[in-house]
């Protein structure tokens, strides 16, 4: 079922004390019924997952991770397995974020391995797709996101999307302060949904699709008003409780 979902991607930010402060402000807001979003997910740096699990105990806020390695275990120094995320009550995991694709050279193939490994552990993958500024200027936005999506579908199968979330994240809008206009975002979301519908209408109708890219308190509502946008993946603005809660309220 399509769910209004707001996901906080804290990236590599925070210290123990800041995690406590931020979570406590978010918890108060959510408890007070500020959020219209059906589901709110916090994705902290992995090292804070234990702390976040403890501090969110008893709250309805869900926990997600930003990344993991597709192998179950082994000699992968510095990596974390999806099965480990489960032990810290994670239910979501971001897969294929453009920062992973660009800075850590993650290929579509590797992204797909992670997507499958996440689902094997009953984690819901939030699959990120998005184009660069140059690709957009060359009119390639739709082709790029469809290629990224198709790469996962080819290996994982369309049925696997009955338990996944897609996040359209134009790279030129991430952390730049530039946001896709609601119309630009809607156009790509609609393209993704109709592509899925050609393969399986039920999945297309039910999948939750997020927009990500400089979502802020002042632009969230207009984005959420679009028919194919179900929520947001929020980076920078998720580090400010008031800003984040306003986005959750708009969902
Ligand atoms: C992100 O990291 O997924 C993101 C959308 O970041 P920001 O909101 O800061 O653009």
PDB file of C-alpha atoms and ligand atoms in Angstrom:
ATOM      1  CA  UNK A   1       0.000   0.000   0.000  1.00  0.00           C
ATOM      2  CA  UNK A   2       1.206   3.518  -0.775  1.00  0.00           C
ATOM      3  CA  UNK A   3       2.242   5.098   2.488  1.00  0.00           C
ATOM      4  CA  UNK A   4       3.095   8.689   3.245  1.00  0.00           C
ATOM      5  CA  UNK A   5       6.639   8.239   4.343  1.00  0.00           C
ATOM      6  CA  UNK A   6       9.331  10.675   5.432  1.00  0.00           C
ATOM      7  CA  UNK A   7      12.858   9.331   5.772  1.00  0.00           C
ATOM      8  CA  UNK A   8      15.687  11.219   7.477  1.00  0.00           C
ATOM      9  CA  UNK A   9      19.117  10.568   6.009  1.00  0.00           C
ATOM     10  CA  UNK A  10      21.531  11.962   8.564  1.00  0.00           C
ATOM     11  CA  UNK A  11      24.512  11.017   6.377  1.00  0.00           C
ATOM     12  CA  UNK A  12      27.816  11.340   8.294  1.00  0.00           C
ATOM     13  CA  UNK A  13      26.569  13.877  10.812  1.00  0.00           C
ATOM     14  CA  UNK A  14      26.072  13.928  14.555  1.00  0.00           C
ATOM     15  CA  UNK A  15      27.735  13.150  17.829  1.00  0.00           C
ATOM     16  CA  UNK A  16      26.238  11.113  20.677  1.00  0.00           C
ATOM     17  CA  UNK A  17      24.889  14.185  22.447  1.00  0.00           C
ATOM     18  CA  UNK A  18      23.463  15.651  19.241  1.00  0.00           C
ATOM     19  CA  UNK A  19      21.736  12.352  18.444  1.00  0.00           C
ATOM     20  CA  UNK A  20      20.031  12.475  21.849  1.00  0.00           C
ATOM     21  CA  UNK A  21      18.975  16.102  21.430  1.00  0.00           C
ATOM     22  CA  UNK A  22      17.651  15.646  17.918  1.00  0.00           C
ATOM     23  CA  UNK A  23      15.778  12.435  18.690  1.00  0.00           C
ATOM     24  CA  UNK A  24      14.224  13.848  21.802  1.00  0.00           C
ATOM     25  CA  UNK A  25      12.895  16.900  19.913  1.00  0.00           C
ATOM     26  CA  UNK A  26      11.587  14.709  17.089  1.00  0.00           C
ATOM     27  CA  UNK A  27       9.969  12.276  19.543  1.00  0.00           C
ATOM     28  CA  UNK A  28       8.182  15.118  21.331  1.00  0.00           C
ATOM     29  CA  UNK A  29       6.883  16.460  18.012  1.00  0.00           C
ATOM     30  CA  UNK A  30       5.700  13.074  16.785  1.00  0.00           C
ATOM     31  CA  UNK A  31       4.057  12.253  20.107  1.00  0.00           C
ATOM     32  CA  UNK A  32       2.256  15.566  20.039  1.00  0.00           C
ATOM     33  CA  UNK A  33       0.792  14.478  16.715  1.00  0.00           C
ATOM     34  CA  UNK A  34       2.681  16.992  14.613  1.00  0.00           C
ATOM     35  CA  UNK A  35       3.388  14.513  11.819  1.00  0.00           C
ATOM     36  CA  UNK A  36       0.770  13.768   9.241  1.00  0.00           C
ATOM     37  CA  UNK A  37       3.176  11.282   7.638  1.00  0.00           C
ATOM     38  CA  UNK A  38       2.024   7.734   8.292  1.00  0.00           C
ATOM     39  CA  UNK A  39       5.585   6.657   8.810  1.00  0.00           C
ATOM     40  CA  UNK A  40       8.734   8.469   9.857  1.00  0.00           C
ATOM     41  CA  UNK A  41      12.086   6.732   9.538  1.00  0.00           C
ATOM     42  CA  UNK A  42      15.444   7.862  10.945  1.00  0.00           C
ATOM     43  CA  UNK A  43      18.606   6.658   9.212  1.00  0.00           C
ATOM     44  CA  UNK A  44      21.572   7.588  11.425  1.00  0.00           C
ATOM     45  CA  UNK A  45      25.220   6.720  10.807  1.00  0.00           C
ATOM     46  CA  UNK A  46      25.525   2.970  11.580  1.00  0.00           C
ATOM     47  CA  UNK A  47      27.677   3.574  14.643  1.00  0.00           C
ATOM     48  CA  UNK A  48      24.712   5.253  16.348  1.00  0.00           C
ATOM     49  CA  UNK A  49      22.151   2.527  15.577  1.00  0.00           C
ATOM     50  CA  UNK A  50      22.364   1.040  19.095  1.00  0.00           C
ATOM     51  CA  UNK A  51      21.860   4.443  20.679  1.00  0.00           C
ATOM     52  CA  UNK A  52      18.999   5.274  18.326  1.00  0.00           C
ATOM     53  CA  UNK A  53      17.358   1.898  19.001  1.00  0.00           C
ATOM     54  CA  UNK A  54      17.452   2.581  22.756  1.00  0.00           C
ATOM     55  CA  UNK A  55      16.281   6.148  22.512  1.00  0.00           C
ATOM     56  CA  UNK A  56      13.427   5.330  20.117  1.00  0.00           C
ATOM     57  CA  UNK A  57      12.211   2.333  22.147  1.00  0.00           C
ATOM     58  CA  UNK A  58       8.454   2.636  22.597  1.00  0.00           C
ATOM     59  CA  UNK A  59       8.104   5.319  19.933  1.00  0.00           C
ATOM     60  CA  UNK A  60       6.441   4.723  16.570  1.00  0.00           C
ATOM     61  CA  UNK A  61       9.392   6.171  14.677  1.00  0.00           C
ATOM     62  CA  UNK A  62      11.068   3.485  12.566  1.00  0.00           C
ATOM     63  CA  UNK A  63      14.804   2.975  12.150  1.00  0.00           C
ATOM     64  CA  UNK A  64      16.702   2.661   8.901  1.00  0.00           C
ATOM     65  CA  UNK A  65      20.308   2.376   7.824  1.00  0.00           C
ATOM     66  CA  UNK A  66      22.186   4.264   5.148  1.00  0.00           C
ATOM     67  CA  UNK A  67      24.138   1.356   3.713  1.00  0.00           C
ATOM     68  CA  UNK A  68      25.378  -2.196   4.302  1.00  0.00           C
ATOM     69  CA  UNK A  69      27.447  -4.841   2.543  1.00  0.00           C
ATOM     70  CA  UNK A  70      25.704  -7.611   0.592  1.00  0.00           C
ATOM     71  CA  UNK A  71      27.751 -10.461   2.050  1.00  0.00           C
ATOM     72  CA  UNK A  72      26.337 -12.132   5.156  1.00  0.00           C
ATOM     73  CA  UNK A  73      29.732 -12.071   6.914  1.00  0.00           C
ATOM     74  CA  UNK A  74      33.418 -12.269   6.134  1.00  0.00           C
ATOM     75  CA  UNK A  75      36.658 -10.391   5.667  1.00  0.00           C
ATOM     76  CA  UNK A  76      35.227  -7.012   4.665  1.00  0.00           C
ATOM     77  CA  UNK A  77      37.051  -4.630   6.962  1.00  0.00           C
ATOM     78  CA  UNK A  78      34.983  -1.652   7.967  1.00  0.00           C
ATOM     79  CA  UNK A  79      31.733  -2.992   6.544  1.00  0.00           C
ATOM     80  CA  UNK A  80      28.438  -3.855   8.206  1.00  0.00           C
ATOM     81  CA  UNK A  81      26.111  -6.698   7.123  1.00  0.00           C
ATOM     82  CA  UNK A  82      22.378  -6.358   6.572  1.00  0.00           C
ATOM     83  CA  UNK A  83      21.795  -9.075   9.180  1.00  0.00           C
ATOM     84  CA  UNK A  84      23.571  -6.829  11.719  1.00  0.00           C
ATOM     85  CA  UNK A  85      21.174  -3.996  10.952  1.00  0.00           C
ATOM     86  CA  UNK A  86      18.280  -6.268  11.876  1.00  0.00           C
ATOM     87  CA  UNK A  87      19.768  -6.700  15.330  1.00  0.00           C
ATOM     88  CA  UNK A  88      19.326  -2.978  15.908  1.00  0.00           C
ATOM     89  CA  UNK A  89      15.641  -2.980  14.927  1.00  0.00           C
ATOM     90  CA  UNK A  90      16.200  -1.525  11.478  1.00  0.00           C
ATOM     91  CA  UNK A  91      13.335  -2.019   9.115  1.00  0.00           C
ATOM     92  CA  UNK A  92      14.527   0.109   6.182  1.00  0.00           C
ATOM     93  CA  UNK A  93      17.829   0.604   4.393  1.00  0.00           C
ATOM     94  CA  UNK A  94      18.842   3.161   1.779  1.00  0.00           C
ATOM     95  CA  UNK A  95      20.308   1.491  -1.312  1.00  0.00           C
ATOM     96  CA  UNK A  96      22.054   3.118  -4.256  1.00  0.00           C
ATOM     97  CA  UNK A  97      22.201   6.645  -2.871  1.00  0.00           C
ATOM     98  CA  UNK A  98      23.981   8.821  -5.427  1.00  0.00           C
ATOM     99  CA  UNK A  99      26.749   9.551  -2.903  1.00  0.00           C
ATOM    100  CA  UNK A 100      27.429   5.793  -2.739  1.00  0.00           C
ATOM    101  CA  UNK A 101      27.223   5.471  -6.516  1.00  0.00           C
ATOM    102  CA  UNK A 102      29.493   8.472  -7.171  1.00  0.00           C
ATOM    103  CA  UNK A 103      31.940   8.601  -4.243  1.00  0.00           C
ATOM    104  CA  UNK A 104      32.249   4.855  -3.711  1.00  0.00           C
ATOM    105  CA  UNK A 105      31.854   3.771  -7.330  1.00  0.00           C
ATOM    106  CA  UNK A 106      28.871   1.537  -6.648  1.00  0.00           C
ATOM    107  CA  UNK A 107      27.638   0.012  -9.897  1.00  0.00           C
ATOM    108  CA  UNK A 108      24.058  -0.962 -10.741  1.00  0.00           C
ATOM    109  CA  UNK A 109      25.192  -4.565 -10.255  1.00  0.00           C
ATOM    110  CA  UNK A 110      26.446  -3.918  -6.725  1.00  0.00           C
ATOM    111  CA  UNK A 111      23.355  -1.865  -5.910  1.00  0.00           C
ATOM    112  CA  UNK A 112      21.234  -4.814  -7.036  1.00  0.00           C
ATOM    113  CA  UNK A 113      23.216  -7.229  -4.839  1.00  0.00           C
ATOM    114  CA  UNK A 114      22.525  -4.949  -1.893  1.00  0.00           C
ATOM    115  CA  UNK A 115      18.848  -4.666  -2.794  1.00  0.00           C
ATOM    116  CA  UNK A 116      18.539  -8.460  -2.780  1.00  0.00           C
ATOM    117  CA  UNK A 117      20.610  -8.896   0.383  1.00  0.00           C
ATOM    118  CA  UNK A 118      18.423  -6.348   2.192  1.00  0.00           C
ATOM    119  CA  UNK A 119      15.248  -8.177   1.243  1.00  0.00           C
ATOM    120  CA  UNK A 120      16.735 -11.504   2.308  1.00  0.00           C
ATOM    121  CA  UNK A 121      16.965 -10.005   5.786  1.00  0.00           C
ATOM    122  CA  UNK A 122      13.416  -8.669   5.604  1.00  0.00           C
ATOM    123  CA  UNK A 123      14.606  -5.104   5.390  1.00  0.00           C
ATOM    124  CA  UNK A 124      12.756  -2.743   3.064  1.00  0.00           C
ATOM    125  CA  UNK A 125      15.187  -1.276   0.527  1.00  0.00           C
ATOM    126  CA  UNK A 126      14.760   2.378  -0.368  1.00  0.00           C
ATOM    127  CA  UNK A 127      16.191   2.304  -3.872  1.00  0.00           C
ATOM    128  CA  UNK A 128      17.548   5.686  -4.978  1.00  0.00           C
ATOM    129  CA  UNK A 129      17.660   6.677  -8.631  1.00  0.00           C
ATOM    130  CA  UNK A 130      18.511  10.025 -10.172  1.00  0.00           C
ATOM    131  CA  UNK A 131      20.251  11.897 -12.920  1.00  0.00           C
ATOM    132  CA  UNK A 132      23.103  14.433 -12.969  1.00  0.00           C
ATOM    133  CA  UNK A 133      22.727  18.045 -14.050  1.00  0.00           C
ATOM    134  CA  UNK A 134      24.359  17.276 -17.409  1.00  0.00           C
ATOM    135  CA  UNK A 135      22.050  14.339 -18.005  1.00  0.00           C
ATOM    136  CA  UNK A 136      19.035  16.519 -17.232  1.00  0.00           C
ATOM    137  CA  UNK A 137      20.268  19.253 -19.558  1.00  0.00           C
ATOM    138  CA  UNK A 138      20.687  16.615 -22.278  1.00  0.00           C
ATOM    139  CA  UNK A 139      17.101  15.482 -21.799  1.00  0.00           C
ATOM    140  CA  UNK A 140      18.186  12.158 -20.348  1.00  0.00           C
ATOM    141  CA  UNK A 141      16.526  12.285 -16.910  1.00  0.00           C
ATOM    142  CA  UNK A 142      13.872   9.698 -17.633  1.00  0.00           C
ATOM    143  CA  UNK A 143      16.208   7.362 -19.525  1.00  0.00           C
ATOM    144  CA  UNK A 144      18.743   7.418 -16.673  1.00  0.00           C
ATOM    145  CA  UNK A 145      16.308   6.646 -13.874  1.00  0.00           C
ATOM    146  CA  UNK A 146      14.598   3.928 -15.897  1.00  0.00           C
ATOM    147  CA  UNK A 147      17.947   2.314 -16.651  1.00  0.00           C
ATOM    148  CA  UNK A 148      18.840   2.323 -12.940  1.00  0.00           C
ATOM    149  CA  UNK A 149      15.467   0.830 -12.070  1.00  0.00           C
ATOM    150  CA  UNK A 150      15.594  -1.739 -14.871  1.00  0.00           C
ATOM    151  CA  UNK A 151      19.023  -2.921 -13.696  1.00  0.00           C
ATOM    152  CA  UNK A 152      17.501  -3.980 -10.373  1.00  0.00           C
ATOM    153  CA  UNK A 153      14.313  -5.390 -11.907  1.00  0.00           C
ATOM    154  CA  UNK A 154      16.320  -7.556 -14.323  1.00  0.00           C
ATOM    155  CA  UNK A 155      18.016  -9.367 -11.448  1.00  0.00           C
ATOM    156  CA  UNK A 156      15.544  -9.079  -8.600  1.00  0.00           C
ATOM    157  CA  UNK A 157      12.318  -9.368 -10.613  1.00  0.00           C
ATOM    158  CA  UNK A 158       9.352  -7.011 -10.597  1.00  0.00           C
ATOM    159  CA  UNK A 159       7.715  -8.891  -7.703  1.00  0.00           C
ATOM    160  CA  UNK A 160      10.497  -7.784  -5.383  1.00  0.00           C
ATOM    161  CA  UNK A 161       9.121  -4.248  -5.683  1.00  0.00           C
ATOM    162  CA  UNK A 162       6.049  -5.265  -3.722  1.00  0.00           C
ATOM    163  CA  UNK A 163       8.307  -4.782  -0.711  1.00  0.00           C
ATOM    164  CA  UNK A 164      10.485  -1.850  -1.662  1.00  0.00           C
ATOM    165  CA  UNK A 165      10.405   1.929  -1.792  1.00  0.00           C
ATOM    166  CA  UNK A 166      11.760   4.022  -4.668  1.00  0.00           C
ATOM    167  CA  UNK A 167      13.329   7.431  -4.080  1.00  0.00           C
ATOM    168  CA  UNK A 168      13.778   9.761  -7.026  1.00  0.00           C
ATOM    169  CA  UNK A 169      16.759  11.892  -6.128  1.00  0.00           C
ATOM    170  CA  UNK A 170      18.061  14.170  -8.882  1.00  0.00           C
ATOM    171  CA  UNK A 171      21.762  14.467  -8.092  1.00  0.00           C
ATOM    172  CA  UNK A 172      21.820  18.159  -8.975  1.00  0.00           C
ATOM    173  CA  UNK A 173      19.303  18.793  -6.208  1.00  0.00           C
ATOM    174  CA  UNK A 174      21.010  16.859  -3.409  1.00  0.00           C
ATOM    175  CA  UNK A 175      22.615  19.096  -0.809  1.00  0.00           C
ATOM    176  CA  UNK A 176      22.708  21.970  -3.296  1.00  0.00           C
ATOM    177  CA  UNK A 177      19.688  23.959  -2.181  1.00  0.00           C
ATOM    178  CA  UNK A 178      18.289  23.498  -5.705  1.00  0.00           C
ATOM    179  CA  UNK A 179      15.046  21.553  -5.699  1.00  0.00           C
ATOM    180  CA  UNK A 180      13.278  19.987  -8.624  1.00  0.00           C
ATOM    181  CA  UNK A 181      10.057  21.897  -9.167  1.00  0.00           C
ATOM    182  CA  UNK A 182       6.996  19.895  -8.113  1.00  0.00           C
ATOM    183  CA  UNK A 183       6.195  19.484 -11.836  1.00  0.00           C
ATOM    184  CA  UNK A 184       9.693  18.218 -12.681  1.00  0.00           C
ATOM    185  CA  UNK A 185       9.594  15.746  -9.797  1.00  0.00           C
ATOM    186  CA  UNK A 186       6.064  14.607 -10.639  1.00  0.00           C
ATOM    187  CA  UNK A 187       7.017  14.024 -14.271  1.00  0.00           C
ATOM    188  CA  UNK A 188       9.793  11.610 -13.303  1.00  0.00           C
ATOM    189  CA  UNK A 189       7.687   9.910 -10.616  1.00  0.00           C
ATOM    190  CA  UNK A 190       4.894   9.377 -13.134  1.00  0.00           C
ATOM    191  CA  UNK A 191       7.399   7.939 -15.610  1.00  0.00           C
ATOM    192  CA  UNK A 192       8.703   5.498 -13.009  1.00  0.00           C
ATOM    193  CA  UNK A 193       5.205   4.456 -11.982  1.00  0.00           C
ATOM    194  CA  UNK A 194       4.021   3.884 -15.547  1.00  0.00           C
ATOM    195  CA  UNK A 195       7.151   1.889 -16.309  1.00  0.00           C
ATOM    196  CA  UNK A 196       6.354  -0.367 -13.343  1.00  0.00           C
ATOM    197  CA  UNK A 197       2.704  -0.532 -14.402  1.00  0.00           C
ATOM    198  CA  UNK A 198       3.681  -2.044 -17.728  1.00  0.00           C
ATOM    199  CA  UNK A 199       5.231  -4.913 -15.789  1.00  0.00           C
ATOM    200  CA  UNK A 200       2.788  -5.188 -12.913  1.00  0.00           C
ATOM    201  CA  UNK A 201      -0.035  -2.713 -12.352  1.00  0.00           C
ATOM    202  CA  UNK A 202      -0.716  -3.754  -8.774  1.00  0.00           C
ATOM    203  CA  UNK A 203       2.869  -3.155  -7.755  1.00  0.00           C
ATOM    204  CA  UNK A 204       2.919   0.192  -9.554  1.00  0.00           C
ATOM    205  CA  UNK A 205      -0.277   1.289  -7.826  1.00  0.00           C
ATOM    206  CA  UNK A 206       0.947   0.276  -4.391  1.00  0.00           C
ATOM    207  CA  UNK A 207       4.605   1.226  -4.325  1.00  0.00           C
ATOM    208  CA  UNK A 208       5.642   4.167  -2.173  1.00  0.00           C
ATOM    209  CA  UNK A 209       7.738   6.700  -4.071  1.00  0.00           C
ATOM    210  CA  UNK A 210       9.741   9.410  -2.384  1.00  0.00           C
ATOM    211  CA  UNK A 211      11.273  12.566  -3.743  1.00  0.00           C
ATOM    212  CA  UNK A 212      14.673  13.608  -2.399  1.00  0.00           C
ATOM    213  CA  UNK A 213      16.770  16.676  -3.139  1.00  0.00           C
ATOM    214  CA  UNK A 214      16.818  19.720  -0.867  1.00  0.00           C
ATOM    215  CA  UNK A 215      13.361  19.079   0.564  1.00  0.00           C
ATOM    216  CA  UNK A 216      12.748  21.780   3.175  1.00  0.00           C
ATOM    217  CA  UNK A 217       9.893  22.974   5.336  1.00  0.00           C
ATOM    218  CA  UNK A 218       9.013  25.601   2.739  1.00  0.00           C
ATOM    219  CA  UNK A 219       8.828  23.373  -0.346  1.00  0.00           C
ATOM    220  CA  UNK A 220       7.611  20.020   1.045  1.00  0.00           C
ATOM    221  CA  UNK A 221       3.889  20.669   0.766  1.00  0.00           C
ATOM    222  CA  UNK A 222       3.998  21.565  -2.938  1.00  0.00           C
ATOM    223  CA  UNK A 223       5.993  18.397  -3.653  1.00  0.00           C
ATOM    224  CA  UNK A 224       3.668  16.194  -1.583  1.00  0.00           C
ATOM    225  CA  UNK A 225       0.665  17.622  -3.408  1.00  0.00           C
ATOM    226  CA  UNK A 226       1.817  15.844  -6.582  1.00  0.00           C
ATOM    227  CA  UNK A 227      -0.162  12.692  -7.303  1.00  0.00           C
ATOM    228  CA  UNK A 228       2.805  10.360  -7.628  1.00  0.00           C
ATOM    229  CA  UNK A 229       4.893  11.713  -4.737  1.00  0.00           C
ATOM    230  CA  UNK A 230       4.218   9.848  -1.501  1.00  0.00           C
ATOM    231  CA  UNK A 231       6.836  11.394   0.729  1.00  0.00           C
ATOM    232  CA  UNK A 232      10.451  12.441   0.973  1.00  0.00           C
ATOM    233  CA  UNK A 233      13.983  11.349   1.613  1.00  0.00           C
ATOM    234  CA  UNK A 234      15.440  14.266   3.517  1.00  0.00           C
ATOM    235  CA  UNK A 235      19.126  14.986   4.033  1.00  0.00           C
ATOM    236  CA  UNK A 236      20.205  18.379   5.390  1.00  0.00           C
ATOM    237  CA  UNK A 237      16.798  19.430   6.698  1.00  0.00           C
ATOM    238  CA  UNK A 238      16.490  16.243   8.764  1.00  0.00           C
ATOM    239  CA  UNK A 239      19.224  17.536  11.081  1.00  0.00           C
ATOM    240  CA  UNK A 240      16.976  20.324  12.307  1.00  0.00           C
ATOM    241  CA  UNK A 241      14.069  18.979  14.368  1.00  0.00           C
ATOM    242  CA  UNK A 242      11.695  21.856  13.680  1.00  0.00           C
ATOM    243  CA  UNK A 243      12.377  21.812   9.952  1.00  0.00           C
ATOM    244  CA  UNK A 244      12.076  18.017   9.815  1.00  0.00           C
ATOM    245  CA  UNK A 245       8.823  17.950  11.799  1.00  0.00           C
ATOM    246  CA  UNK A 246       7.339  20.566   9.480  1.00  0.00           C
ATOM    247  CA  UNK A 247       8.185  18.307   6.528  1.00  0.00           C
ATOM    248  CA  UNK A 248       6.593  15.341   8.343  1.00  0.00           C
ATOM    249  CA  UNK A 249       3.520  17.456   8.986  1.00  0.00           C
ATOM    250  CA  UNK A 250       3.204  18.276   5.289  1.00  0.00           C
ATOM    251  CA  UNK A 251       3.317  14.634   4.152  1.00  0.00           C
TER     252      UNK A 251
HETATM  253  C1  LIG B   1      19.775  12.919   0.498  1.00  0.00           C
HETATM  254  O1  LIG B   1      20.862  12.837   1.036  1.00  0.00           O
HETATM  255  O2  LIG B   1      19.176  11.893   0.180  1.00  0.00           O
HETATM  256  C2  LIG B   1      19.212  14.248   0.257  1.00  0.00           C
HETATM  257  C3  LIG B   1      18.108  14.355  -0.415  1.00  0.00           C
HETATM  258  O3  LIG B   1      19.905  15.322   0.782  1.00  0.00           O
HETATM  259  P1  LIG B   1      19.392  16.844   0.862  1.00  0.00           P
HETATM  260  O4  LIG B   1      17.985  16.812   1.394  1.00  0.00           O
HETATM  261  O5  LIG B   1      20.341  17.529   1.779  1.00  0.00           O
HETATM  262  O6  LIG B   1      19.427  17.384  -0.528  1.00  0.00           O
END
